[in-house]
Amino acid sequence: MSTFLTTIGILQWFFLAYFILLYLVYFVLNGVAFFALRRHMAGEGSDEAARAYAGFELPVSLIAPAYNEAATISDSVKSLLQLDYPEFEVIVVNDGSNDATLAVLQQDFALVPFPEAYWRRLPTTTIRGIYRSTRHPNLRVIDKDNGGKADALNAGINAARYPLFCGMDADSILQRDSLRRAVQPFLEDPKTIAAGGTVRVANGCQVRNGYLEKVGLPRNPLALVQIVEYLRAFLFGRLGWSPINGVLIISGAFGVFRKEAVITAGGYRHATLGEDMELVVRLHHRYAERGTPYRIAFVPDPICWTEAPETLGMLQRQRVRWQRGLVESLSANRALLFHRRGGTAGWLAFPYMLLFEVLGPLIEVCGYLFMALTFALGLISGTAFAAFFFVAIGGGILLSLSALLLEEASFRIYQRPGHLLIFLLVLIVENVGYRQLITLWRLKGLLLCLARSKRQWGDMQRSAAWQRSRT
Amino acid sequence: MLDFVTVSDPFVRAAVIAGIICLGFALALLAAIVTLRLVNRLEQKRQERFVGRWRPVLAAYALGERELRPPPLARRDHARILQLWNAHYEILRGSSVNQGLGDLAANLQLERIAHRLLARGKLSQQLLAATALGHLQDGSAIAVLLPRTAHPNPLLSLAATRALLNIDAPALLPELIPRMTARSDWPERRLATMLQDLGPRVVTAPLLAALPQLQPEQRPRLMRLLHTADQSHVQHLVRELLLTEADPDLLASALDLLQDPRGLPAVRELTGHASYFVRVRAARALGRIGEEEDVARLVALLADPNWWVRYRAAQALATFPGLDRGRLVALRATLEDRFAREILGQALAEQT
């Protein structure tokens, strides 16, 4: 019996210590992110910096995989063609759509078959045809058999003519200077092989011709909570790692890569749901193995806006998928963990991901269940139970407030006083209920991954309400 | 609350202390967020008022109305006035405009302001200051700008370089060229534009004089900047390099510059070079200056193992003087190599 009680006591301390450690690590990341952001806003992120580089950016190939996007593809491509950037090409990859995606593109952009000498440097499914637009010389469309997003991106990379490529989702909403901002790290440091930026929630915003016109807050409460969550994830979750070259994730919604670096690494992998993260981790691994100096950067500027799920069902599928992608990406590149030349990525970022992002949901859910169960059985006092949740939830609120502070100290996207008040209320909800639900789904993703169940993307039902606003 | 703290259970004590610390920080952050919001709002309004007050003054001076007395300038607005002044200078170019804005700068002692911000301002302010000193052509700023061309931040070092070239390019270019070739974080296109703005008369001699003195690994970069120089002085150097040099980077850069048909023998030799990027440039050079006999060489390159060599050779053929489309289509039909046929087909399609 005393052994049993001792075990209970040890586990109590373990779960408390885990949460305290988790928040301490987040706090350190927050501190790094704060100074990185201040430096960025005073230097590379300033208008003077943007002007200094304007017109001298490297040419970029924009690769937009598309699968069954007939309703939105035309507007998406038109918006890409209007990007404010000196030299770029757009490559749309129709990944075996069984709707009218190709027909819409052919009609709206006057596509004609183009006898391209396709250079198959990365293996892909069969290419049915390549088309060129007679109206827009910098637009090409690749029509291929279905192979998934990774396969479509690889096909686009094969056809890309420029030294940099930008992998994106066809329905990503950009700002006119998105590409300029994302390419800046490559100009500042030639060792840069990849760069990502902050993704924001588009729900509730006004979009015209595919570009963000006015920022707004969504009415949907789930989307509202995700705004705060995204701030936390990007503003210090990723920015905190950037100065020490520990960024392990670049969002598939918008990321710029050095083409040759990706081809040498083998391109995107099909056998994972998180092909975007897997590629970045693999790049770290490859360069660490070779001992070649490199940099993977994160640009804190908001450069891409995406529609967040507005129903619990869609949100669940998304988070389960993300967790599976995370586990698969780390598992496929586990040799990076504590690699001799792994640097920050191998010695700090990878262990952090393993402990807090992969195993974290398991520990957290077990912690909540353990505390609730032991309290219900009278094995711990109500005071201990309350104190535990005080820490678990209080720490989360603190971190969400940190994210809001970072936002206030930098981009101040949501300027109306009412917005701030709403966020302050939302961040309480985010930490009481929402976060626990997400943790549960992430645990589901982890268990499904371990059980090696069949990978499914599921269907994201996009309302694309923002696209109804046009000139 | 005190009861919680005095509870003997160490677990509870630890949790409560951690929770109180979190709460304390949370309240502090909340206060910081609200304060920051208010400060930013005030700052924004101040900026709007400043621009509203000063924009007419700058416009008036730019138009030559020097009698207008500028309003008082607070120290906290020094960076703002530099930003506004730089923007006006860059948009409204012209000697009379420059004169008017120069008079305003003298009136406001902008040189002194720029020196101070360059010495003690944050990075964005230093950029403004360096840019302004260049526009003002302040000779006394050379001593403070030169060391900044070695600053690790590429933006500041480039801004200082640009400012120095504005002040006295003929005297300073020889000193700046080695830095231009050594700094891989300075975009070449940016440097090329700076040199183009100065003109071939200013840049040719210093660039050519610098080449033999550079380290071997820096020479290709300088070669890539030579297109901004007077080509009548550059071509003989290029021909000589193509015959004597072994470094593939240098050969590639020289091939890009070649316009003189007297360099053809060397180019023909280089179509068989081991490095693909030399063969790529050789194909392009043949397309530019080649003769009828070079068509066969370009056709042979259509079957090169490297895609880019094949592509440039195909482009060169598609735009070769004297080769009409009919002849090219007939030529394509005779090609046995599938890759050669494909790449020439693509190049022909691109011409339509």
Tab-separated table of N, CA and C in Angstrom, chain A residues 325-402:
chain	number	residue	atom	x	y	z
A	325	GLY	N	1.819	13.248	-39.455
A	325	GLY	CA	2.903	13.777	-40.283
A	325	GLY	C	4.136	14.087	-39.448
A	326	LEU	N	3.922	14.632	-38.281
A	326	LEU	CA	5.026	14.962	-37.377
A	326	LEU	C	5.781	13.696	-36.985
A	327	VAL	N	5.052	12.690	-36.559
A	327	VAL	CA	5.690	11.451	-36.107
A	327	VAL	C	6.436	10.786	-37.262
A	328	GLU	N	5.786	10.743	-38.421
A	328	GLU	CA	6.424	10.102	-39.584
A	328	GLU	C	7.679	10.850	-40.001
A	329	SER	N	7.631	12.173	-39.949
A	329	SER	CA	8.790	12.982	-40.366
A	329	SER	C	9.976	12.743	-39.447
A	330	LEU	N	9.721	12.722	-38.173
A	330	LEU	CA	10.816	12.519	-37.224
A	330	LEU	C	11.326	11.083	-37.300
A	331	SER	N	10.401	10.153	-37.450
A	331	SER	CA	10.791	8.757	-37.518
A	331	SER	C	11.669	8.472	-38.739
A	332	ALA	N	11.304	9.078	-39.862
A	332	ALA	CA	12.056	8.839	-41.098
A	332	ALA	C	13.455	9.432	-41.027
A	333	ASN	N	13.673	10.374	-40.146
A	333	ASN	CA	14.968	11.050	-40.057
A	333	ASN	C	15.547	10.963	-38.651
A	334	ARG	N	15.281	9.847	-37.994
A	334	ARG	CA	15.700	9.725	-36.590
A	334	ARG	C	17.210	9.731	-36.429
A	335	ALA	N	17.948	9.506	-37.497
A	335	ALA	CA	19.408	9.556	-37.391
A	335	ALA	C	19.899	10.971	-37.084
A	336	LEU	N	19.041	11.969	-37.299
A	336	LEU	CA	19.440	13.345	-36.974
A	336	LEU	C	19.519	13.554	-35.466
A	337	LEU	N	18.743	12.772	-34.713
A	337	LEU	CA	18.712	12.932	-33.257
A	337	LEU	C	20.086	12.657	-32.659
A	338	PHE	N	20.657	13.691	-32.049
A	338	PHE	CA	21.972	13.625	-31.426
A	338	PHE	C	23.075	13.218	-32.415
A	339	HIS	N	22.872	13.575	-33.664
A	339	HIS	CA	23.925	13.357	-34.668
A	339	HIS	C	25.132	14.208	-34.293
A	340	ARG	N	26.280	13.670	-34.524
A	340	ARG	CA	27.534	14.350	-34.148
A	340	ARG	C	27.595	15.776	-34.689
A	341	ARG	N	27.150	15.930	-35.961
A	341	ARG	CA	27.189	17.264	-36.575
A	341	ARG	C	25.787	17.862	-36.683
A	342	GLY	N	24.891	17.366	-35.853
A	342	GLY	CA	23.481	17.771	-35.964
A	342	GLY	C	23.197	19.219	-35.591
A	343	GLY	N	24.093	19.826	-34.841
A	343	GLY	CA	23.879	21.221	-34.460
A	343	GLY	C	22.610	21.377	-33.652
A	344	THR	N	22.037	22.564	-33.743
A	344	THR	CA	20.820	22.859	-32.970
A	344	THR	C	19.685	21.925	-33.363
A	345	ALA	N	19.595	21.635	-34.657
A	345	ALA	CA	18.492	20.789	-35.128
A	345	ALA	C	18.540	19.413	-34.486
A	346	GLY	N	19.733	18.832	-34.418
A	346	GLY	CA	19.863	17.482	-33.897
A	346	GLY	C	19.922	17.385	-32.391
A	347	TRP	N	20.438	18.426	-31.749
A	347	TRP	CA	20.657	18.352	-30.304
A	347	TRP	C	19.622	19.088	-29.483
A	348	LEU	N	18.891	19.997	-30.120
A	348	LEU	CA	17.883	20.734	-29.348
A	348	LEU	C	16.486	20.578	-29.956
A	349	ALA	N	16.361	20.950	-31.230
A	349	ALA	CA	15.028	20.982	-31.835
A	349	ALA	C	14.404	19.595	-31.939
A	350	PHE	N	15.189	18.630	-32.382
A	350	PHE	CA	14.650	17.272	-32.544
A	350	PHE	C	14.234	16.684	-31.199
A	351	PRO	N	15.088	16.719	-30.172
A	351	PRO	CA	14.651	16.209	-28.860
A	351	PRO	C	13.438	16.946	-28.332
A	352	TYR	N	13.392	18.258	-28.562
A	352	TYR	CA	12.241	19.051	-28.115
A	352	TYR	C	10.971	18.520	-28.776
A	353	MET	N	11.040	18.312	-30.086
A	353	MET	CA	9.873	17.827	-30.833
A	353	MET	C	9.433	16.457	-30.315
A	354	LEU	N	10.424	15.643	-30.049
A	354	LEU	CA	10.124	14.285	-29.595
A	354	LEU	C	9.428	14.300	-28.230
A	355	LEU	N	10.004	15.057	-27.332
A	355	LEU	CA	9.492	15.050	-25.963
A	355	LEU	C	8.180	15.808	-25.830
A	356	PHE	N	8.120	16.989	-26.440
A	356	PHE	CA	6.967	17.854	-26.173
A	356	PHE	C	5.890	17.808	-27.242
A	357	GLU	N	6.252	17.460	-28.471
A	357	GLU	CA	5.239	17.457	-29.520
A	357	GLU	C	4.776	16.045	-29.874
A	358	VAL	N	5.678	15.093	-29.843
A	358	VAL	CA	5.273	13.711	-30.154
A	358	VAL	C	4.710	13.035	-28.906
A	359	LEU	N	5.522	13.005	-27.858
A	359	LEU	CA	5.077	12.338	-26.627
A	359	LEU	C	4.213	13.241	-25.755
A	360	GLY	N	4.303	14.522	-26.005
A	360	GLY	CA	3.569	15.494	-25.194
A	360	GLY	C	2.093	15.183	-25.038
A	361	PRO	N	1.369	14.934	-26.150
A	361	PRO	CA	-0.062	14.642	-26.007
A	361	PRO	C	-0.315	13.430	-25.117
A	362	LEU	N	0.524	12.412	-25.225
A	362	LEU	CA	0.347	11.213	-24.407
A	362	LEU	C	0.526	11.553	-22.934
A	363	ILE	N	1.585	12.280	-22.628
A	363	ILE	CA	1.869	12.651	-21.242
A	363	ILE	C	0.783	13.565	-20.693
A	364	GLU	N	0.366	14.520	-21.512
A	364	GLU	CA	-0.647	15.471	-21.039
A	364	GLU	C	-1.971	14.783	-20.758
A	365	VAL	N	-2.415	13.966	-21.702
A	365	VAL	CA	-3.700	13.282	-21.501
A	365	VAL	C	-3.607	12.354	-20.281
A	366	CYS	N	-2.518	11.650	-20.187
A	366	CYS	CA	-2.337	10.774	-19.013
A	366	CYS	C	-2.321	11.599	-17.731
A	367	GLY	N	-1.704	12.757	-17.810
A	367	GLY	CA	-1.646	13.617	-16.630
A	367	GLY	C	-3.018	14.066	-16.179
A	368	TYR	N	-3.809	14.532	-17.154
A	368	TYR	CA	-5.164	14.981	-16.804
A	368	TYR	C	-5.989	13.826	-16.236
A	369	LEU	N	-5.894	12.688	-16.923
A	369	LEU	CA	-6.677	11.526	-16.482
A	369	LEU	C	-6.222	11.058	-15.105
A	370	PHE	N	-4.915	11.029	-14.944
A	370	PHE	CA	-4.366	10.567	-13.664
A	370	PHE	C	-4.845	11.446	-12.514
A	371	MET	N	-4.735	12.737	-12.703
A	371	MET	CA	-5.111	13.658	-11.634
A	371	MET	C	-6.611	13.565	-11.346
A	372	ALA	N	-7.388	13.454	-12.423
A	372	ALA	CA	-8.843	13.364	-12.221
A	372	ALA	C	-9.210	12.067	-11.508
A	373	LEU	N	-8.558	10.996	-11.937
A	373	LEU	CA	-8.869	9.685	-11.361
A	373	LEU	C	-8.463	9.607	-9.888
A	374	THR	N	-7.270	10.086	-9.609
A	374	THR	CA	-6.783	10.008	-8.230
A	374	THR	C	-7.586	10.926	-7.311
A	375	PHE	N	-8.038	12.018	-7.873
A	375	PHE	CA	-8.894	12.900	-7.076
A	375	PHE	C	-10.243	12.227	-6.805
A	376	ALA	N	-10.798	11.613	-7.861
A	376	ALA	CA	-12.092	10.935	-7.712
A	376	ALA	C	-12.007	9.788	-6.705
A	377	LEU	N	-10.851	9.147	-6.641
A	377	LEU	CA	-10.667	8.028	-5.718
A	377	LEU	C	-10.214	8.471	-4.334
A	378	GLY	N	-10.058	9.785	-4.183
A	378	GLY	CA	-9.674	10.320	-2.888
A	378	GLY	C	-8.202	10.119	-2.557
A	379	LEU	N	-7.408	9.812	-3.586
A	379	LEU	CA	-5.985	9.563	-3.339
A	379	LEU	C	-5.182	10.858	-3.271
A	380	ILE	N	-5.726	11.927	-3.873
A	380	ILE	CA	-5.101	13.245	-3.717
A	380	ILE	C	-6.161	14.228	-3.259
A	381	SER	N	-5.694	15.282	-2.649
A	381	SER	CA	-6.639	16.255	-2.096
A	381	SER	C	-7.204	17.137	-3.206
A	382	GLY	N	-8.311	17.750	-2.917
A	382	GLY	CA	-8.896	18.708	-3.844
A	382	GLY	C	-7.946	19.861	-4.103
A	383	THR	N	-7.197	20.232	-3.080
A	383	THR	CA	-6.226	21.318	-3.223
A	383	THR	C	-5.154	20.960	-4.241
A	384	ALA	N	-4.647	19.740	-4.129
A	384	ALA	CA	-3.615	19.287	-5.065
A	384	ALA	C	-4.170	19.242	-6.483
A	385	PHE	N	-5.390	18.756	-6.593
A	385	PHE	CA	-6.046	18.658	-7.891
A	385	PHE	C	-6.182	20.050	-8.504
A	386	ALA	N	-6.672	20.981	-7.715
A	386	ALA	CA	-6.872	22.348	-8.215
A	386	ALA	C	-5.543	23.009	-8.551
A	387	ALA	N	-4.550	22.758	-7.714
A	387	ALA	CA	-3.241	23.371	-7.943
A	387	ALA	C	-2.642	22.896	-9.260
A	388	PHE	N	-2.777	21.615	-9.521
A	388	PHE	CA	-2.261	21.063	-10.773
A	388	PHE	C	-2.885	21.757	-11.975
A	389	PHE	N	-4.202	21.869	-11.963
A	389	PHE	CA	-4.870	22.499	-13.100
A	389	PHE	C	-4.585	23.994	-13.177
A	390	PHE	N	-4.327	24.588	-12.018
A	390	PHE	CA	-3.929	25.997	-11.970
A	390	PHE	C	-2.651	26.191	-12.799
A	391	VAL	N	-1.710	25.268	-12.603
A	391	VAL	CA	-0.452	25.358	-13.339
A	391	VAL	C	-0.667	25.023	-14.814
A	392	ALA	N	-1.381	23.913	-15.057
A	392	ALA	CA	-1.542	23.427	-16.440
A	392	ALA	C	-2.228	24.474	-17.314
A	393	ILE	N	-3.260	25.087	-16.755
A	393	ILE	CA	-4.016	26.051	-17.557
A	393	ILE	C	-3.399	27.438	-17.483
A	394	GLY	N	-2.927	27.792	-16.300
A	394	GLY	CA	-2.308	29.112	-16.140
A	394	GLY	C	-1.103	29.303	-17.036
A	395	GLY	N	-0.286	28.261	-17.129
A	395	GLY	CA	0.884	28.343	-18.002
A	395	GLY	C	0.484	28.549	-19.455
A	396	GLY	N	-0.577	27.862	-19.862
A	396	GLY	CA	-1.052	28.012	-21.232
A	396	GLY	C	-1.548	29.412	-21.508
A	397	ILE	N	-2.272	29.970	-20.549
A	397	ILE	CA	-2.762	31.346	-20.717
A	397	ILE	C	-1.588	32.309	-20.818
A	398	LEU	N	-0.587	32.077	-19.999
A	398	LEU	CA	0.615	32.925	-20.034
A	398	LEU	C	1.260	32.896	-21.407
A	399	LEU	N	1.368	31.712	-21.981
A	399	LEU	CA	2.002	31.593	-23.296
A	399	LEU	C	1.155	32.250	-24.386
A	400	SER	N	-0.131	32.117	-24.295
A	400	SER	CA	-0.994	32.775	-25.288
A	400	SER	C	-0.866	34.285	-25.181
A	401	LEU	N	-0.756	34.777	-23.949
A	401	LEU	CA	-0.559	36.221	-23.759
A	401	LEU	C	0.784	36.662	-24.341
A	402	SER	N	1.797	35.801	-24.188
A	402	SER	CA	3.104	36.110	-24.771
A	402	SER	C	2.992	36.274	-26.272
